[in-house]
XYZ file of C-alpha atoms in Angstrom:
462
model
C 64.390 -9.825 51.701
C 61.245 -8.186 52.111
C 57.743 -10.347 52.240
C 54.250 -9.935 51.076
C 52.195 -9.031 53.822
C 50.183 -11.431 55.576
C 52.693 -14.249 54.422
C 54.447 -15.521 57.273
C 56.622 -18.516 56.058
C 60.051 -18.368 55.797
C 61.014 -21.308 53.352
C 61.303 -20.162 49.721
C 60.565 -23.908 48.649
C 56.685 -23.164 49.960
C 56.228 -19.778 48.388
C 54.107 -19.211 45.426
C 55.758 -15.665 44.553
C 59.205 -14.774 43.437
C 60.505 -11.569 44.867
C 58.117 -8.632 46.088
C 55.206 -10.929 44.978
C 54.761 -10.510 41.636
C 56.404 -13.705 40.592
C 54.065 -16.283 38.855
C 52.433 -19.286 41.125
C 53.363 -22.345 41.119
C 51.041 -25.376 39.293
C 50.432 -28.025 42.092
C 49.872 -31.073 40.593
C 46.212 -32.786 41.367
C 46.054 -36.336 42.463
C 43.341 -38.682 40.653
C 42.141 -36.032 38.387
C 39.059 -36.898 36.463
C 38.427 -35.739 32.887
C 35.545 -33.381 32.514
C 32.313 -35.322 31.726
C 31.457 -34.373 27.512
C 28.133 -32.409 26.969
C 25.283 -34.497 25.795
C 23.693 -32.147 22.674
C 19.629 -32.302 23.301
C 17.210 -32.617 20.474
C 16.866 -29.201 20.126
C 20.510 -28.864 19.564
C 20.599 -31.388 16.870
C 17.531 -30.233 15.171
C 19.119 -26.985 14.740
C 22.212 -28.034 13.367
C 20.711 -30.499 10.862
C 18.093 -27.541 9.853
C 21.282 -25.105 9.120
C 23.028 -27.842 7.179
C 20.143 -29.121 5.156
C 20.193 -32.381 6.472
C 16.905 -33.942 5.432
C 16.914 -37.304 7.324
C 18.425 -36.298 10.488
C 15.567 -33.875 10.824
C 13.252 -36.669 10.177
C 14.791 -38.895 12.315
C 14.604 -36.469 15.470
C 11.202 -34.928 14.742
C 9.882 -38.523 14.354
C 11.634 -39.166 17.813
C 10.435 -35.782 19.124
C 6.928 -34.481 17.603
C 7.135 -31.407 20.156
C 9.565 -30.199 17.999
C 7.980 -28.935 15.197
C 5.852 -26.665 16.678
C 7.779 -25.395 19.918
C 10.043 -23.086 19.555
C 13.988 -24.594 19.655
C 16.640 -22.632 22.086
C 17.672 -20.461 19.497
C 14.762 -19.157 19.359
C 12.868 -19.992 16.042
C 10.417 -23.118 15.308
C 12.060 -25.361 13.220
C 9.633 -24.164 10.072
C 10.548 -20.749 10.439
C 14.915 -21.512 10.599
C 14.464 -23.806 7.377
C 13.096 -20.865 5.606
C 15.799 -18.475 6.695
C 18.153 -20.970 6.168
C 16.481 -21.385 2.389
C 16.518 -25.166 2.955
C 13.874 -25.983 0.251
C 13.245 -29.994 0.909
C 13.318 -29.493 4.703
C 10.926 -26.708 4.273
C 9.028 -29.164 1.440
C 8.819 -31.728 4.392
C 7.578 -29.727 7.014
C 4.684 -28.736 4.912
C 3.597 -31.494 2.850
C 4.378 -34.321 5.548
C 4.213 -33.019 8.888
C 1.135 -30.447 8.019
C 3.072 -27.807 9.963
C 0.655 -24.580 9.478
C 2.152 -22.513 6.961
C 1.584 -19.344 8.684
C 2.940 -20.325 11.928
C 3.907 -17.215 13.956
C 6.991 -16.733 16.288
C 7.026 -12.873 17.896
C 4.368 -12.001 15.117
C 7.086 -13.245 12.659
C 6.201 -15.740 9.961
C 7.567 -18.588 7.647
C 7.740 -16.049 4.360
C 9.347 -12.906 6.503
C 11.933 -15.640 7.967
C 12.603 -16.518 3.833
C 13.004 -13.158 3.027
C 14.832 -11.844 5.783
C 17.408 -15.016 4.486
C 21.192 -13.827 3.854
C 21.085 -17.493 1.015
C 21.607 -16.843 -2.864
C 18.239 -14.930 -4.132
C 17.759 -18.535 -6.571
C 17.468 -20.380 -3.492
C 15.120 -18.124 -1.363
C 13.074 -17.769 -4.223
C 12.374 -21.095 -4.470
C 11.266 -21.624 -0.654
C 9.360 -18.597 -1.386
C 7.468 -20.223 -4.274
C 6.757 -23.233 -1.853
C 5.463 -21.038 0.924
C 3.017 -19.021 -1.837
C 1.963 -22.387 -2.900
C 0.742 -23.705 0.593
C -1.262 -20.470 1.254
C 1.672 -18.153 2.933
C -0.261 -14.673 3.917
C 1.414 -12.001 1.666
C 0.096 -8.981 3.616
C 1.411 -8.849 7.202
C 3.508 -7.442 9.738
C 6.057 -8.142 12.382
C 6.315 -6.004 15.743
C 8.196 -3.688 13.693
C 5.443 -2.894 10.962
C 8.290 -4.736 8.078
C 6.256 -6.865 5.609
C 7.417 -9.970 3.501
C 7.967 -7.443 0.681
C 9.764 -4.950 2.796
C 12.465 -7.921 3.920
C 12.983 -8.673 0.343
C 13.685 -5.253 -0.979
C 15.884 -4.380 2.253
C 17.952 -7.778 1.413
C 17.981 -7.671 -2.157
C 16.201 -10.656 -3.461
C 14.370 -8.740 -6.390
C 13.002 -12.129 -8.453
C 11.298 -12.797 -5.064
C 9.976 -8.911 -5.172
C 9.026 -9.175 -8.611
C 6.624 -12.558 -7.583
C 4.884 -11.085 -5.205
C 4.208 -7.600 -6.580
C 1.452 -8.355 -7.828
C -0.067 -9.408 -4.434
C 1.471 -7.173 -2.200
C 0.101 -3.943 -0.852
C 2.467 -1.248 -2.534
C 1.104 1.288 0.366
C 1.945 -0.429 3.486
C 3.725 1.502 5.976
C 6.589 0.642 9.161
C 6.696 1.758 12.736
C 8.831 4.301 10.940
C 6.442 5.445 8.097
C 8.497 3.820 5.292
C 6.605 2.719 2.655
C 7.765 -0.250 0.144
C 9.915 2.271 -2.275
C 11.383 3.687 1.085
C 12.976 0.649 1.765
C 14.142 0.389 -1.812
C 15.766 3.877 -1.786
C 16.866 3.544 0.883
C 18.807 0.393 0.493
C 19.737 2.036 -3.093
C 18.017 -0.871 -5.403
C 17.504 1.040 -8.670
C 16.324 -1.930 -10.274
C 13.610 -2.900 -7.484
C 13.036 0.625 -7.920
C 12.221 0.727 -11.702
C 9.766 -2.377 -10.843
C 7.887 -0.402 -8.001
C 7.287 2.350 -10.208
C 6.116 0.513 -13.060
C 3.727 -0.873 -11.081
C 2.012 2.405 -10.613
C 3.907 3.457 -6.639
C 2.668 6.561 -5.240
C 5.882 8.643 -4.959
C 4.449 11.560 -3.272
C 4.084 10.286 0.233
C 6.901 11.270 3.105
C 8.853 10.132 5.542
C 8.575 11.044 9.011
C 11.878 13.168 7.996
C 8.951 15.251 5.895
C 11.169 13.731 2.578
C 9.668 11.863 -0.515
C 11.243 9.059 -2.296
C 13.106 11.489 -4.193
C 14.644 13.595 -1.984
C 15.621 11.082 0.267
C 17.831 9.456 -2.531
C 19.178 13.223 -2.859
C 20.298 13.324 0.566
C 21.809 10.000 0.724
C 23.451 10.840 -3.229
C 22.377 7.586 -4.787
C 22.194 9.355 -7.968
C 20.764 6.525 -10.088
C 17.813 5.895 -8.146
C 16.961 9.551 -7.627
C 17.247 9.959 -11.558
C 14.315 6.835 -11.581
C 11.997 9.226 -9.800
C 9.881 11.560 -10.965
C 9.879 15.257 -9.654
C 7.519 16.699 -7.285
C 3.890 16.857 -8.597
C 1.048 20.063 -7.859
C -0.435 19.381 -4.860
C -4.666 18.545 -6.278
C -7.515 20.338 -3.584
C -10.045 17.491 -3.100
C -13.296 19.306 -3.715
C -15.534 20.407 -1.203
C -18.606 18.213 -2.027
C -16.211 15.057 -1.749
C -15.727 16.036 2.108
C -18.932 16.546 4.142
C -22.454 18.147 3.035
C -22.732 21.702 3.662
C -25.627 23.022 1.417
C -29.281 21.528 1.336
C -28.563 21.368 -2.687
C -26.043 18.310 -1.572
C -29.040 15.773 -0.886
C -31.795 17.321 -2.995
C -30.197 17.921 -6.413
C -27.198 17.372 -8.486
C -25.240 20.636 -9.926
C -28.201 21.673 -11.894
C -31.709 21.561 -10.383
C -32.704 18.676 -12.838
C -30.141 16.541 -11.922
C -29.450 14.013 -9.349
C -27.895 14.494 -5.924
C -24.371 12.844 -6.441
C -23.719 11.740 -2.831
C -19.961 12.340 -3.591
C -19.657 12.562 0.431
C -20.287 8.883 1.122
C -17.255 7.932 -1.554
C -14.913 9.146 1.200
C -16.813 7.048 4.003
C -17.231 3.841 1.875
C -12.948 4.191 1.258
C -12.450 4.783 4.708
C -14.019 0.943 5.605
C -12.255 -0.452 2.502
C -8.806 0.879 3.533
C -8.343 2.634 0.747
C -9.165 6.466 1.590
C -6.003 7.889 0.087
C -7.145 7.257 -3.298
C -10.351 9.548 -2.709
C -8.239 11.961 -4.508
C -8.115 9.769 -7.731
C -12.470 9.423 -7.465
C -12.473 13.342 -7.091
C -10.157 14.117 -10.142
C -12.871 12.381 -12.259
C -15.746 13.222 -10.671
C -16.901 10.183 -9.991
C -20.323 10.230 -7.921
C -22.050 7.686 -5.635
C -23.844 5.673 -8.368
C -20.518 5.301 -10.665
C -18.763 4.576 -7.500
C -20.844 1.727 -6.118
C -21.023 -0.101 -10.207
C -17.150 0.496 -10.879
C -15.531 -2.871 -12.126
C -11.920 -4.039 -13.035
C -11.245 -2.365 -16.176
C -12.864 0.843 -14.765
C -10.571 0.885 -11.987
C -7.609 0.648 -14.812
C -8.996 3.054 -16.752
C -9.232 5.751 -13.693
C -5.408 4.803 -13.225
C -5.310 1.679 -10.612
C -2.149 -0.343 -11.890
C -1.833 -2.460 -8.986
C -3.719 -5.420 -8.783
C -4.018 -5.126 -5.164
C -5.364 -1.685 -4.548
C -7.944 -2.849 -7.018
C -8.813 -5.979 -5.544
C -9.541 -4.091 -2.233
C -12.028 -1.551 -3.608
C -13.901 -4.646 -5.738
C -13.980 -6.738 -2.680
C -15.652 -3.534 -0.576
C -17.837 -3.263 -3.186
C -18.596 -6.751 -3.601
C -19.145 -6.871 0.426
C -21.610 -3.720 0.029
C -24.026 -4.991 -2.274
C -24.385 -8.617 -0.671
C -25.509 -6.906 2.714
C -29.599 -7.086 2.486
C -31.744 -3.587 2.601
C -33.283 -3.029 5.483
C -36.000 -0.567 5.169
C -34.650 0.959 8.907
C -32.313 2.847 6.224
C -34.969 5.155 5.564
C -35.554 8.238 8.027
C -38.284 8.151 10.338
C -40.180 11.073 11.777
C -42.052 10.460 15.082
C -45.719 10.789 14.312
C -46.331 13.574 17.142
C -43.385 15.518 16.148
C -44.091 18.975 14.093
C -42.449 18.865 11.390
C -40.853 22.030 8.846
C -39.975 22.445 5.486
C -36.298 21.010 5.915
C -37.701 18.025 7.394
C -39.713 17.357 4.979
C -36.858 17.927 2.416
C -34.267 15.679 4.513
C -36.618 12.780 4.741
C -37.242 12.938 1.026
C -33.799 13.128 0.132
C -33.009 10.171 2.282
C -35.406 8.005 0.542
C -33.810 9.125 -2.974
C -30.370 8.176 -2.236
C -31.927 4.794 -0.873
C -33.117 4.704 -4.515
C -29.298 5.190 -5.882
C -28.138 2.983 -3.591
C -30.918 0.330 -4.944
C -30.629 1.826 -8.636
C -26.409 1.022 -7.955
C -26.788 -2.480 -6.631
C -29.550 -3.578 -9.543
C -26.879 -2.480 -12.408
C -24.404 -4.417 -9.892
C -26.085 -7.658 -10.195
C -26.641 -7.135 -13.662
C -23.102 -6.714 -14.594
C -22.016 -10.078 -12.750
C -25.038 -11.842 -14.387
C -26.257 -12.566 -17.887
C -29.908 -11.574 -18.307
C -31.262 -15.247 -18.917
C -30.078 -15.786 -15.264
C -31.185 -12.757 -14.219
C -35.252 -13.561 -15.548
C -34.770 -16.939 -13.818
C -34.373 -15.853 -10.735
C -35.465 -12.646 -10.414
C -38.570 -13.566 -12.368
C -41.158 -13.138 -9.374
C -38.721 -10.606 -7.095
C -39.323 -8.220 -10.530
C -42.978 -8.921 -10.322
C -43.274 -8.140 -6.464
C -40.712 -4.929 -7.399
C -42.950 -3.523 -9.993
C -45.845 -3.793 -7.882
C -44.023 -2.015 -4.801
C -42.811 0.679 -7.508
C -46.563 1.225 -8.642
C -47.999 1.593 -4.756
C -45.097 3.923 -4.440
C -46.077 6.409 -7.476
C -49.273 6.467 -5.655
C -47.904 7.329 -1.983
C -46.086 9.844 -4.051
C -49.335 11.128 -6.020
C -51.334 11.785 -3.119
C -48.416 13.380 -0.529
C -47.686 15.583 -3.996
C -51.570 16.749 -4.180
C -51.367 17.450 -0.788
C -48.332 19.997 -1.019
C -50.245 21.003 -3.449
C -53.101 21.299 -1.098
C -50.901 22.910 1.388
C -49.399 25.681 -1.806
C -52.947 26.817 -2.629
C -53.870 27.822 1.247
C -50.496 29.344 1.958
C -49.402 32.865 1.965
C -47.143 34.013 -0.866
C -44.364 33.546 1.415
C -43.421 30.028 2.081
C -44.394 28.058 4.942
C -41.718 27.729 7.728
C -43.645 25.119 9.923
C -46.239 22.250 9.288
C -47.966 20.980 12.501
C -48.000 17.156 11.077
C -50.573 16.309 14.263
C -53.759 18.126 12.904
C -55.838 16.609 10.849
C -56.419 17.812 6.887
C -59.714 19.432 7.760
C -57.858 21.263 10.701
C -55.134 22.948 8.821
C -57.666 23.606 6.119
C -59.369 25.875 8.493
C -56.490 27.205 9.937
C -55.839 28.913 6.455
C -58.975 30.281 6.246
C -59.479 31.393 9.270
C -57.509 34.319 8.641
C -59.699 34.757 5.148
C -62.986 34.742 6.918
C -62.718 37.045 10.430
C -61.898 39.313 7.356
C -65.225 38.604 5.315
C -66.645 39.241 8.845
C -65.543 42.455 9.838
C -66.524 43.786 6.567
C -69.929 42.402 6.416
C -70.662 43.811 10.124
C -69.444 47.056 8.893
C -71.995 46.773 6.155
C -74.636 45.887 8.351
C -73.994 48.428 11.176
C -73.382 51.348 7.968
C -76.710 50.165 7.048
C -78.732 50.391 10.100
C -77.480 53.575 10.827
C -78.680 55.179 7.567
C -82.135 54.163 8.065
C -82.116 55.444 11.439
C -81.080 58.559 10.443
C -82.478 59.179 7.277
């Protein structure tokens, strides 16, 4: 019989293989074994398996033992705030908050309390309550984990559309991903025709695209959720925003409106003043209705309705930039400057005077402003002397404007009948006065020495 090699015994009572080695080996019996010592569960472990089973006073009883608990983070990764709300355990969650003072917004990996609740697998009835709790206690609706998802994202993507429909009304309808998926993205995409209806009747824009280059619509085309591509409308002409509403290209843009009476709208600072309230892709709305700089900056709630702003939101964000604007003191640095040794032209002159008139819309705007968030008795008590001091600055100003308007005039009466391309602003009245005539009078001159000389000669040759 043939061995394994290496094995050199030759008693079959000592070998641990049967024939050519493939037998199984033999047990050999241990003596004074000892049983292998049970693992002791830590805190942490406990903690989490009370939290997942809603047990109320064992997590009392070990975050009263261990206080470090309820902020650190637990092995499995989550503070024990953040697993209650996932879990949807409502009177853990309850005593976390109104007990323990655990912060509400407490952050694990740029995750919070309300995206754990909404990212939660429980019965919508119970994450909607924990959601109600975590509104209550001052839960930030409007944020983002490393992946771009908001609280309202989760929701949609997991279905919990009473918890959608609560916080609709404070949740930013616009918000985009890492991947460029909007709110209604997330809804199509998860094929929620009812979350869908809601979205749109709360005014959605369903134009925007993916990073596929597909709207709402024909994304649900693709994926042939039928019902929730019938929900959405079809594809809208594409609107032009208007020239004047992008930059200034003509000197008519700051020194008159679209006739020569009118004002200068300023419909180029609408853009600018959207851009700081996050809120430029509505320009398009403002340009539609030709809304200018003065209607912009006194726009209220019910205007915003009117010009088609459903969401509460989006509105609140424009009246808060607005409100923000108008509290910010002038500073009379807003007005242009020209160095008193610098020559100025005619388009200087016409820049720096249309500067100062759109200081006077911005003024004229923030006066209606205060006027339409204050009842006029208020406004006489305590604007009584400010109007006083305003009317006399207003009256010293008619007179600056008086005498720099009889000096053009001044300037008009010496000039050439072409214009004047350049003013030399360092000479003195009396100079420039004789500038212009100088011309006039080496004229007179040579004509009256020609007289003389024509003169003289006739006598002498008479």
């Amino acid at each position: 019989m043939f061995r394994p090699a290496g094995y050199y015994s030759d008693s079959e009572e000592d070998s641990d293989y049967s024939d050519y080695g493939y037998g199984e080996p033999k047990t050999r019996s241990r003596v004074n074994a000892q049983p292998a010592p049970k693992p002791v569960e830590s805190n942490d472990d406990l903690l989490y398996q009370a939290t997942t089973e809603g047990n109320l006073s064992e997590v009392r009883r070990i975050v009263e033992m261990d206080r470090y608990l309820l902020n650190g983070c637990l092995r499995h990764g989550w503070p024990v705030l953040l697993l209650a709300c996932n879990e949807a355990q409502y009177e853990i969650v309850k005593f976390l908050l109104e007990e323990k003072r655990v912060d509400v917004n407490q952050q694990s990996g740029l995750k919070t309390a309300l995206m754990a609740a909404c990212e939660s697998s429980r019965s919508s009835d119970q994450v909607l309550k924990v959601v109600e709790l975590l509104l209550e206690f001052g839960a930030v609706i409007n944020c983002k984990d490393s992946y771009g998802t908001t609280p309202l994202m989760s929701a949609i993507t997991n279905g919990h559309t009473e918890v959608v429909k609560l916080m609709l009304d404070q949740a930013s309808l616009e918000a985009t991903d890492n991947e460029g998926l909007t709110p209604l993205f997330h809804a199509v995409n998860n094929n929620q025709p009812e979350i869908v209806q809601m979205l749109l009747k709360a005014g959605v824009i369903t134009d925007n695209v993916n990073r596929r280059g597909f709207t709402p619509k024909q994304e649900a085309e693709f994926r042939a959720y039928s019902e929730v591509a019938a929900l959405l409308p079809n594809e809208v002409d594409f609107f032009n925003v208007p020239r004047e509403y992008l930059n200034y290209a003509f000197y008519q843009d700051i020194s008159q409106g679209r006739k020569e009476s009118e004002m200068p709208g300023y419909y180029q600072e609408i853009g600018l003043l959207l851009y700081g309230m996050y809120s430029e892709q509505h320009l398009e709305v403002f340009a539609k209705e030709g809304i200018n700089l003065l209607q912009f900056l006194t726009l209220n709630d019910e205007n915003l309705k009117r010009l088609g702003f459903i969401l509460p939101f989006e509105r609140k964000k424009i009246l808060y930039g607005l409100l923000k604007f108008h509290r910010q003191p002038w500073n009379r640095n807003c007005l242009k400057k020209f160095g008193k040794d610098r020559s100025l032209d005619s388009y200087d002159l016409l820049e720096l005077l249309s500067n100062h008139l759109k200081q006077l819309t911005v003024m004229q705007a923030s006066l209606l402003y205060i006027g339409q968030m204050m009842s006029p008795a208020e406004i006489k008590d305590d604007f009584d002397q400010q109007l006083v001091i305003c009317q006399n600055k207003i009256n010293q100003f008619k007179q600056i404007v008086s005498s720099f308007n009889q000096e053009l005039e001044h300037i008009d009466s010496v000039t050439v009948s072409s214009p004047v391309l350049h003013i030399d602003a360092t000479r003195t009245k009396a100079e420039r006065f004789f500038l212009w005539k100088q011309p006039f009078l080496c004229i007179i001159g040579a004509i009256t020495t020609a007289k003389v000389v024509h003169c003289i000669f006739r006598k002498l040759y008479k």
